[in-house]
mmCIF file of C-alpha atoms in Angstrom:
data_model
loop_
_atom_site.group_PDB
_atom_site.id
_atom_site.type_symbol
_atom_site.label_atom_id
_atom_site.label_comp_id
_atom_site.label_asym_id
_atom_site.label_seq_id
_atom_site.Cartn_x
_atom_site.Cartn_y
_atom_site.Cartn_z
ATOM 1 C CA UNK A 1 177.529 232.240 63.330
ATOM 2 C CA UNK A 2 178.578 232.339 67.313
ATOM 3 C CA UNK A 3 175.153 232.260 69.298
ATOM 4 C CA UNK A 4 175.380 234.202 72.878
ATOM 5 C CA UNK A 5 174.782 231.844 75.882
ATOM 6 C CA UNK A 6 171.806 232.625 77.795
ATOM 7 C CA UNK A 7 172.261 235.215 80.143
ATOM 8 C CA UNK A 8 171.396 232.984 83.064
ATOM 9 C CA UNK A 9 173.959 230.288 82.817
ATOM 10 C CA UNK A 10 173.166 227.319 85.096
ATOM 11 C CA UNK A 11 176.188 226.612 86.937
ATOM 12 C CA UNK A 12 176.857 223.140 89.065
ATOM 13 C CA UNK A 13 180.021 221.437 90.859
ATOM 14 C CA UNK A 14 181.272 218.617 89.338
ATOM 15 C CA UNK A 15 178.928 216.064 90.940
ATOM 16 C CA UNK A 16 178.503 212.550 89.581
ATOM 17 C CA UNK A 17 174.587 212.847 90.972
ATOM 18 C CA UNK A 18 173.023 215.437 88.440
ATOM 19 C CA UNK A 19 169.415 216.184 89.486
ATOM 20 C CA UNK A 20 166.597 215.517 87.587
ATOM 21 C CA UNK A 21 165.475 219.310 87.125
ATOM 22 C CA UNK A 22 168.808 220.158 85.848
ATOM 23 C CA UNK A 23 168.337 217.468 82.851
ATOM 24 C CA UNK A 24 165.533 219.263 81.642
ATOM 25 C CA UNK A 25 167.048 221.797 80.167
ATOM 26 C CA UNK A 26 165.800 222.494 76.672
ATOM 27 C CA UNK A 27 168.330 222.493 74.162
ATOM 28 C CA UNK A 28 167.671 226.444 73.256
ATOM 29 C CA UNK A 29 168.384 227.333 76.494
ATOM 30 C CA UNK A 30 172.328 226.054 76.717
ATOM 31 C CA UNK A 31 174.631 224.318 74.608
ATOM 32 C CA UNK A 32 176.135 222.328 77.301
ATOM 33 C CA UNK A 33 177.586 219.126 76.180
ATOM 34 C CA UNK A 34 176.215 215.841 78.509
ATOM 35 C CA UNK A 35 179.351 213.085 78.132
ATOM 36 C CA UNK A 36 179.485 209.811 80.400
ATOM 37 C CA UNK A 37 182.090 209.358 83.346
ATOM 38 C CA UNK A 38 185.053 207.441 82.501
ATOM 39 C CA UNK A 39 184.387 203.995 84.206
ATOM 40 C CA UNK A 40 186.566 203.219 87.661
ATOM 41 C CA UNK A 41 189.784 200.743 86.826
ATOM 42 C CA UNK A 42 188.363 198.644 89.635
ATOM 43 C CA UNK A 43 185.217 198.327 87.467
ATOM 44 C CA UNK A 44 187.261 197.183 84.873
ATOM 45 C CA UNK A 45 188.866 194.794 86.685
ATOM 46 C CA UNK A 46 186.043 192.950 87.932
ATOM 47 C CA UNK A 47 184.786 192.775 84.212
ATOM 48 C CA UNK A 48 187.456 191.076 83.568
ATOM 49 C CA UNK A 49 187.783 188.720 85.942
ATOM 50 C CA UNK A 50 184.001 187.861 85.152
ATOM 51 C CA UNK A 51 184.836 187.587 81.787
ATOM 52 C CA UNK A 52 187.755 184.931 82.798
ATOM 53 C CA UNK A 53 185.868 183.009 85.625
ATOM 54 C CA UNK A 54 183.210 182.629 82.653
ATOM 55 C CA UNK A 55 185.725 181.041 80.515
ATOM 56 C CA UNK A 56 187.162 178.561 82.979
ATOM 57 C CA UNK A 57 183.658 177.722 84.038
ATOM 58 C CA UNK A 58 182.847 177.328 80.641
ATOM 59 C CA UNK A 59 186.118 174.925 80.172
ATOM 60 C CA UNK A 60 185.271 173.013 83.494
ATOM 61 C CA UNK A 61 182.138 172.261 82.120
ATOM 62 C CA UNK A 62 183.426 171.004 79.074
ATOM 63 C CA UNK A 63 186.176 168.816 81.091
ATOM 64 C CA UNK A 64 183.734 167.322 83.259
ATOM 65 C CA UNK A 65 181.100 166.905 80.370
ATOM 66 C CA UNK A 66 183.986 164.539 78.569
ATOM 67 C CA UNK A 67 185.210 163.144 81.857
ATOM 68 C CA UNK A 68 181.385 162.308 82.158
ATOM 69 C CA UNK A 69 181.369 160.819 78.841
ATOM 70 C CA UNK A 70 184.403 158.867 79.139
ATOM 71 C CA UNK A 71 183.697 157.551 82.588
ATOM 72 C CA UNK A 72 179.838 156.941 81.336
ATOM 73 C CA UNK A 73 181.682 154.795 78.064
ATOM 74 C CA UNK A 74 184.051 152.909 80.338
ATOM 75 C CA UNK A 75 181.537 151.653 82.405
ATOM 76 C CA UNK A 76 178.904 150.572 79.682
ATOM 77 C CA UNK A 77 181.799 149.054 78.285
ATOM 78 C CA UNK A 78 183.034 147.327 81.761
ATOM 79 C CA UNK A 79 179.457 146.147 82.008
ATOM 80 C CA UNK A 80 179.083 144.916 78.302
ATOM 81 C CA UNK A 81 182.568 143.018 78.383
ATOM 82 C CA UNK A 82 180.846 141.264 81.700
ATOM 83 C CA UNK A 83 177.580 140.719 80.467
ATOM 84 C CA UNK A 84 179.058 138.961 77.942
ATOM 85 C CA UNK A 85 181.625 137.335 79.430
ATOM 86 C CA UNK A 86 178.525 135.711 82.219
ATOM 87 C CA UNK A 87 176.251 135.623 79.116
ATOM 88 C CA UNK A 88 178.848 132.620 77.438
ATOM 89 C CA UNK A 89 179.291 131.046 80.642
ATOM 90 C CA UNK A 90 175.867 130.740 81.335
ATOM 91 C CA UNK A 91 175.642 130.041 77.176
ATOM 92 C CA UNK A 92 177.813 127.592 78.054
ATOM 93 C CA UNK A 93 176.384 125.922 81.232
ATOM 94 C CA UNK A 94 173.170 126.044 79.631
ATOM 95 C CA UNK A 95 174.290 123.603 76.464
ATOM 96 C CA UNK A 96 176.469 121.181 78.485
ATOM 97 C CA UNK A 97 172.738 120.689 80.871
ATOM 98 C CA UNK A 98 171.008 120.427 77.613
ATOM 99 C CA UNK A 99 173.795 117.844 76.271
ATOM 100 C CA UNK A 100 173.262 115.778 79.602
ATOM 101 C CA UNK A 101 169.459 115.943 79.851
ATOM 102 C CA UNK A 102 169.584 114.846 76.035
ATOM 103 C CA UNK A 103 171.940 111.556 76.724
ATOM 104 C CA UNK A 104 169.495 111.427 79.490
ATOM 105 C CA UNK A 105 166.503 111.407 77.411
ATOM 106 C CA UNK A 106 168.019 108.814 75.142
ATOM 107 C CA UNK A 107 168.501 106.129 78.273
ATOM 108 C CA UNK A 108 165.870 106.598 79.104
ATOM 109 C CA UNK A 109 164.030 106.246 75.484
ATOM 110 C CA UNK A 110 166.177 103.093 75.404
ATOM 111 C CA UNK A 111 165.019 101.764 78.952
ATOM 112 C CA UNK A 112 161.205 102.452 78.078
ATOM 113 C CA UNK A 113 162.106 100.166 74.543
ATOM 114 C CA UNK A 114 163.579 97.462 76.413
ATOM 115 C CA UNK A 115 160.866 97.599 79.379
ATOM 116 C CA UNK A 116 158.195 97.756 76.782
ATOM 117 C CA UNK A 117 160.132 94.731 74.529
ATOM 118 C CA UNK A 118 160.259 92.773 78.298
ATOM 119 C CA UNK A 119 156.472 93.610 78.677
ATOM 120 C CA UNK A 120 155.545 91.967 75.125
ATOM 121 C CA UNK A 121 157.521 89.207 76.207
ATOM 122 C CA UNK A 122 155.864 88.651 79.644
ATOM 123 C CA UNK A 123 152.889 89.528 78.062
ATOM 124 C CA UNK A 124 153.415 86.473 75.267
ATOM 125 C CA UNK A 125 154.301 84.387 78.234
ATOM 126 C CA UNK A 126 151.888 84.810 79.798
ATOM 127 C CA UNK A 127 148.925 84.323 77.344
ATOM 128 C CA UNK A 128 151.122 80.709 76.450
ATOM 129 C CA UNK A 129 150.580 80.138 80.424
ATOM 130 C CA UNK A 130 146.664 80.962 80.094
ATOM 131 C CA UNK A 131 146.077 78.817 77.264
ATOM 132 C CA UNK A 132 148.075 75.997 78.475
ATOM 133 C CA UNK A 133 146.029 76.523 82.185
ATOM 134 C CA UNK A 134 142.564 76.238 79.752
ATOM 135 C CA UNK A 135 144.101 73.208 78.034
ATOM 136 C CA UNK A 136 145.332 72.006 81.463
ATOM 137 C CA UNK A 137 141.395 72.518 82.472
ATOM 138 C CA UNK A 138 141.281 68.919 81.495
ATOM 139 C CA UNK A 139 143.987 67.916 82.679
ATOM 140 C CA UNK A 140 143.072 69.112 85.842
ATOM 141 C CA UNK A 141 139.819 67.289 85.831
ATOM 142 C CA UNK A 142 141.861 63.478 84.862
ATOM 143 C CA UNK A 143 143.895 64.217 87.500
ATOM 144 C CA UNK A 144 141.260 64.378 90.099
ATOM 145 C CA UNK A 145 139.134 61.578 88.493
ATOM 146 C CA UNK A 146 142.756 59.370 88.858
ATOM 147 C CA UNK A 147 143.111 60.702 92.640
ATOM 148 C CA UNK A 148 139.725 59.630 93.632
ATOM 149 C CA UNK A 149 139.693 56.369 92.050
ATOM 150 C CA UNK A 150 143.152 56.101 93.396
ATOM 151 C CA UNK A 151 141.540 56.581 96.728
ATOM 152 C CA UNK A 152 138.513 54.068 96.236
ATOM 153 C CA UNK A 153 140.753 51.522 95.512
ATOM 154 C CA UNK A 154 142.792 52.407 98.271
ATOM 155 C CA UNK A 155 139.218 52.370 100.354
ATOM 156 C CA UNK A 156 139.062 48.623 98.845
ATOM 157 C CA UNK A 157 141.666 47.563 99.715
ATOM 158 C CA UNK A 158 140.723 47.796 103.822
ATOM 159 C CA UNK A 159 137.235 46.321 102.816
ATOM 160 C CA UNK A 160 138.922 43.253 105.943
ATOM 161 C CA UNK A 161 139.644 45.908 108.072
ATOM 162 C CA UNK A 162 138.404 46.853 111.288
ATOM 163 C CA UNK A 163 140.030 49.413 113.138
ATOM 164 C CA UNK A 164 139.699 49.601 117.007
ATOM 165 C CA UNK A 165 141.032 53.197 118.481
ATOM 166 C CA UNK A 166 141.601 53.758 122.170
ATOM 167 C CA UNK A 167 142.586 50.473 122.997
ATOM 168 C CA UNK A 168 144.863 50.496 126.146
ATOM 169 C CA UNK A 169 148.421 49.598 125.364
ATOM 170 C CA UNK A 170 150.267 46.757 127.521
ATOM 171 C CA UNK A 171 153.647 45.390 127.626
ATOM 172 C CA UNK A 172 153.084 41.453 125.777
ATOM 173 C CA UNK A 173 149.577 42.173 124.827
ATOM 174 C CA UNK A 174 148.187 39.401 123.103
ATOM 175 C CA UNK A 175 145.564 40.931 120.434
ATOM 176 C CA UNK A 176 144.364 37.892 119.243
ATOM 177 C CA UNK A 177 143.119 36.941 122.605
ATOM 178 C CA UNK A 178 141.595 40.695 123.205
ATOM 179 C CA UNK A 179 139.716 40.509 119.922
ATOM 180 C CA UNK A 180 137.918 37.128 121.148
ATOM 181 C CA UNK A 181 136.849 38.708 124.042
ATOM 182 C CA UNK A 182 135.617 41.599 122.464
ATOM 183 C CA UNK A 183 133.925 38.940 120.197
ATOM 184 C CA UNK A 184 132.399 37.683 123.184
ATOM 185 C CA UNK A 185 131.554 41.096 124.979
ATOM 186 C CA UNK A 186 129.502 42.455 121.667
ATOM 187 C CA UNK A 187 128.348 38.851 121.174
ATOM 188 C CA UNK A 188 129.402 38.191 117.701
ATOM 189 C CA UNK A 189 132.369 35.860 117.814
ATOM 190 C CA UNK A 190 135.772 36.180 116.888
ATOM 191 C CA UNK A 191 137.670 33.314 115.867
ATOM 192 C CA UNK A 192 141.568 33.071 115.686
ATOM 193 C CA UNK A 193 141.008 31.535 112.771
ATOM 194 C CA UNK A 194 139.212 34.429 110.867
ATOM 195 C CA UNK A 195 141.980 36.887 112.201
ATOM 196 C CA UNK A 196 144.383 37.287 109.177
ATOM 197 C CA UNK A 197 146.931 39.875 110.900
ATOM 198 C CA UNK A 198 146.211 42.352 114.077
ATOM 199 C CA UNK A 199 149.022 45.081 114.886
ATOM 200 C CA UNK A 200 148.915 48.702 116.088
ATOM 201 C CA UNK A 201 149.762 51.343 113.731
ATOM 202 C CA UNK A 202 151.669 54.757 114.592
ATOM 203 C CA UNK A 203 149.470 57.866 114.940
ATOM 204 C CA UNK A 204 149.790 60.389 111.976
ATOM 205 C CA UNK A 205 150.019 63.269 114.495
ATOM 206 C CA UNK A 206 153.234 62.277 116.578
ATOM 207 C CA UNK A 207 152.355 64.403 119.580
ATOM 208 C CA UNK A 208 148.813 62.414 120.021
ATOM 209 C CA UNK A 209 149.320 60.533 123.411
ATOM 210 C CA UNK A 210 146.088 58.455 123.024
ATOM 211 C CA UNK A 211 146.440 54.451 122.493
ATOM 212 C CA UNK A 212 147.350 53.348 118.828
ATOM 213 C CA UNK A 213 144.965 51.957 116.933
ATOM 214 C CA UNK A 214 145.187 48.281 116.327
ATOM 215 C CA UNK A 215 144.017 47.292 112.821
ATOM 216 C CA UNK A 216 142.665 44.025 112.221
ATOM 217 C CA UNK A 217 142.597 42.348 108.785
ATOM 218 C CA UNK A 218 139.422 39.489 108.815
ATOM 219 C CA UNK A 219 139.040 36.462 106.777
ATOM 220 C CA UNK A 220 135.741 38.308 104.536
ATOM 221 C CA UNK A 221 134.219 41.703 103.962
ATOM 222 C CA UNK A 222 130.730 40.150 105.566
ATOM 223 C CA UNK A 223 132.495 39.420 108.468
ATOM 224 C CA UNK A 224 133.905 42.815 109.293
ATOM 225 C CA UNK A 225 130.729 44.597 108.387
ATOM 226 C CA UNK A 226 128.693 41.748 111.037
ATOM 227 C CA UNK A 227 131.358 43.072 113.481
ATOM 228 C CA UNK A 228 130.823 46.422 113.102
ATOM 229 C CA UNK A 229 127.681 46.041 113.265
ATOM 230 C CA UNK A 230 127.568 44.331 116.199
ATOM 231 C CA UNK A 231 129.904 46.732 118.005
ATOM 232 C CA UNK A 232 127.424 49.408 117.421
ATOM 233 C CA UNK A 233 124.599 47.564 118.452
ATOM 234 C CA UNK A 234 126.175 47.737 121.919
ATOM 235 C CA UNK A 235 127.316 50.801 122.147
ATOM 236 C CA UNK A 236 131.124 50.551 122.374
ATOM 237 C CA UNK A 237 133.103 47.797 124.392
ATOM 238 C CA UNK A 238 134.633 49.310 128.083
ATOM 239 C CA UNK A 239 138.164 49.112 128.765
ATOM 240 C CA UNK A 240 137.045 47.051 132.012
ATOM 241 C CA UNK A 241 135.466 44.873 130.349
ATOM 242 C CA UNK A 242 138.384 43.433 129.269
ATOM 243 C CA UNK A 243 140.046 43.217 132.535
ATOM 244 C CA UNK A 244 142.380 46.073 131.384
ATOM 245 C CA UNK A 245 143.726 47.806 134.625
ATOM 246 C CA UNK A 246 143.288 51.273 134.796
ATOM 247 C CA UNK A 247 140.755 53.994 134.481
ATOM 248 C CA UNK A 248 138.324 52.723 132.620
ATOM 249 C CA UNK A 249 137.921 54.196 129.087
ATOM 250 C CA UNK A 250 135.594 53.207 125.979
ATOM 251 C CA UNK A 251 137.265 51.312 122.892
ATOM 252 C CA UNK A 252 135.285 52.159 119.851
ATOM 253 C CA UNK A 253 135.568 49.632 116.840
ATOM 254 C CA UNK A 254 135.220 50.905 112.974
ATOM 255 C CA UNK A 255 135.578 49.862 109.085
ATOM 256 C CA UNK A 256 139.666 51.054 108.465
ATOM 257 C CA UNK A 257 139.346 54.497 106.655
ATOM 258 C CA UNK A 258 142.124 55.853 104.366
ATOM 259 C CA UNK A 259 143.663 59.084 105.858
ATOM 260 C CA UNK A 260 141.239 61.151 103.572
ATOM 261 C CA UNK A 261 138.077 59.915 104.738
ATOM 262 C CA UNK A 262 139.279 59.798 108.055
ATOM 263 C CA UNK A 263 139.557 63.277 107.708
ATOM 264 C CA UNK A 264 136.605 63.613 105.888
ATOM 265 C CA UNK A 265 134.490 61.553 108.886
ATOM 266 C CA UNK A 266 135.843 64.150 111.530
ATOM 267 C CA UNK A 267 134.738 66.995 110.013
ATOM 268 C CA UNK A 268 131.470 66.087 109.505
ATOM 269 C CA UNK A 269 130.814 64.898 112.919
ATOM 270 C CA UNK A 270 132.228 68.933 113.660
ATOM 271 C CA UNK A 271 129.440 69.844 110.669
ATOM 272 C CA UNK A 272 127.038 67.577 112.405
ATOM 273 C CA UNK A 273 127.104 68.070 116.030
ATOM 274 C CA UNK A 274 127.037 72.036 115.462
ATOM 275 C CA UNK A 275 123.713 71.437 113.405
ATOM 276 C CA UNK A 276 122.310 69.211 115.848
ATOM 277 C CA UNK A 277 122.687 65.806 113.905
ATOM 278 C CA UNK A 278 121.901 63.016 115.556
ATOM 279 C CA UNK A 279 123.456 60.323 113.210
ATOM 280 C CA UNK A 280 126.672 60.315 111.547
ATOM 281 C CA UNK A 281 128.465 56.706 110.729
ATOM 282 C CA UNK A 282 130.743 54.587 107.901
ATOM 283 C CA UNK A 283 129.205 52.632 105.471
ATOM 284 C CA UNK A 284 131.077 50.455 102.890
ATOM 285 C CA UNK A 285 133.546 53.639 103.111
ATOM 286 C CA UNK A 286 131.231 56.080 103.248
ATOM 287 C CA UNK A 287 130.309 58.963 105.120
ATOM 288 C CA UNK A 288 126.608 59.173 105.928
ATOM 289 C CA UNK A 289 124.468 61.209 108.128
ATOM 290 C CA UNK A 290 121.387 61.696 109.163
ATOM 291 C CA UNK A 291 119.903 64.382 111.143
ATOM 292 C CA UNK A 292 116.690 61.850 112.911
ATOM 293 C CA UNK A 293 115.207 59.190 113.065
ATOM 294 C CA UNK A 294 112.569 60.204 110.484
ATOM 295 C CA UNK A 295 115.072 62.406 108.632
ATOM 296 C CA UNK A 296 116.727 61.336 104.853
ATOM 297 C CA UNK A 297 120.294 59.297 104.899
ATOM 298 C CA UNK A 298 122.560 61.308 102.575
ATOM 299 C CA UNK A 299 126.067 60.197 101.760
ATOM 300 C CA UNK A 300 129.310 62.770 102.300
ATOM 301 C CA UNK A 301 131.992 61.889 99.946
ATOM 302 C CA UNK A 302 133.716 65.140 99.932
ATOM 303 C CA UNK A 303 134.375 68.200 102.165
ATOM 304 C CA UNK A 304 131.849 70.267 99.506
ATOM 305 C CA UNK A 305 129.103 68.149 100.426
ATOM 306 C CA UNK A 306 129.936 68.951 104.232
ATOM 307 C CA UNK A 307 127.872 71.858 103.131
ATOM 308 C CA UNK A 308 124.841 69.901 102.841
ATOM 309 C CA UNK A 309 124.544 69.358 106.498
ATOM 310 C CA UNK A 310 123.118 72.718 107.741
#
């Protein structure tokens, strides 16, 4: 059945902008049908070129996120081919230093062998060399016992012998004839017949520029010691004495020493004079000294006993 519109039928122009009050309309008071506006083809259009830019953005993204991937995968490979590639070299540099440092190692394993083999040996050696210096001990001891008897009898042997140092030196002396006046002057005489042989011997120190000594080899032993003797008693014969031209100088006469005890003598008139000693004179060979006239005689037959006179 046909219902009659209302009788007041709302009427409006065809206006996109429909007010609110006219949407209100209950549904028994028209039958008015509400249908949309067909959209604007520009509308469209932009839809659809939304719809497109989406899809290339969409495939752009996808491009790059591969391009990304690839790039990402050629480098790590790049870098893994070089890491490798460094990794063998250095591999490699790494065992040829560990080859060298191990033929190092073994020279010098085989130089700390042969050192230690040539330490045993020196070391062998040298404990043969101790016990040969602790057998030599006595040795060592025969040899000195042969050097000073070798040197007594060498003493002995000048047991004649006077020596006389500082004796003036003239061309044709005659030394016989100076020894009988010295005879005379210490008044003990001198015969030519108790004069076995009377020369001057060379200085051991060549640059010495004092007289050489004349050394006079006597008939006895008593009479060399009675010469000496006397010789001391005066204190030394003068140069002028002798009628010797020239400054005047003192001739001292002695028992002939060996080189030794000569040597021996001067140091320990050094020793003595430094210690105030008033004595020191040969005996028979023999150093002895004495430091007064109340004081012991002891005998120096060695530069150790030099020691004693302190």
């Amino acid at each position: 059945m046909q219902r009659t519109p209302p009788s007041a039928t709302f009427k409006c122009a065809s206006n996109p902008d429909i007010p609110n009050s006219a949407l209100n309309i209950r549904d028994t008071d028209c039958f008015v049908n509400l249908r949309k506006r067909k959209q604007p083809e520009s509308d469209m259009a932009s839809s659809v070129v939304e719809v497109v830019e989406q899809k290339i953005n969409e495939q752009l993204a996808a491009w790059k996120n591969r391009l990304d991937t690839n790039i990402a995968e050629t480098i790590r490979n790049a870098v893994n081919a070089t890491l490798e590639h460094e990794m063998s070299k250095l591999t490699s540099s790494i065992n040829n230093s560990l080859k060298d440092i191990t033929t190092r190692l073994d020279d010098i394993e085989k130089s700390i062998t042969y050192s230690g083999e040539r330490q045993d040996n020196f070391e062998s050696r040298l404990k043969l060399i101790e016990e040969k210096v602790v057998a030599g001990g006595s040795v060592n001891s025969q040899i000195a016992a042969l050097e000073n008897k070798i040197e007594s009898m060498e003493q002995q042997a000048r047991q004649y012998n006077i020596e006389i140092a500082n004796l003036p030196e003239r061309r044709n002396e005659n030394l016989i004839t100076l020894l009988e006046k010295i005879g005379a002057i210490i008044k003990h005489p001198i015969n030519a017949t108790d004069i076995l042989s009377a020369h001057r011997v060379p200085h051991f120190d060549q640059k010495n520029q004092h007289p050489k000594n004349v050394i006079v080899k006597l008939s006895s032993k008593i009479l060399r010691d009675n010469i000496v003797v006397a010789a001391r008693a005066v204190r030394g014969v003068r140069s002028d004495q002798l009628s010797i031209s020239g400054t005047p100088c003192t001739i001292y006469l002695n028992e002939h020493l060996t080189p030794k005890n000569k040597q021996l003598f001067r140091l320990c008139r050094v020793a003595a004079k430094k210690h105030n000693y008033k004595y020191t004179w040969i005996k028979h060979g023999t150093v002895l000294v004495r430091q007064t006239d109340s004081s012991p005689i002891f005998a120096i037959r060695n530069e150790q006993d030099i020691d004693k006179i302190k």
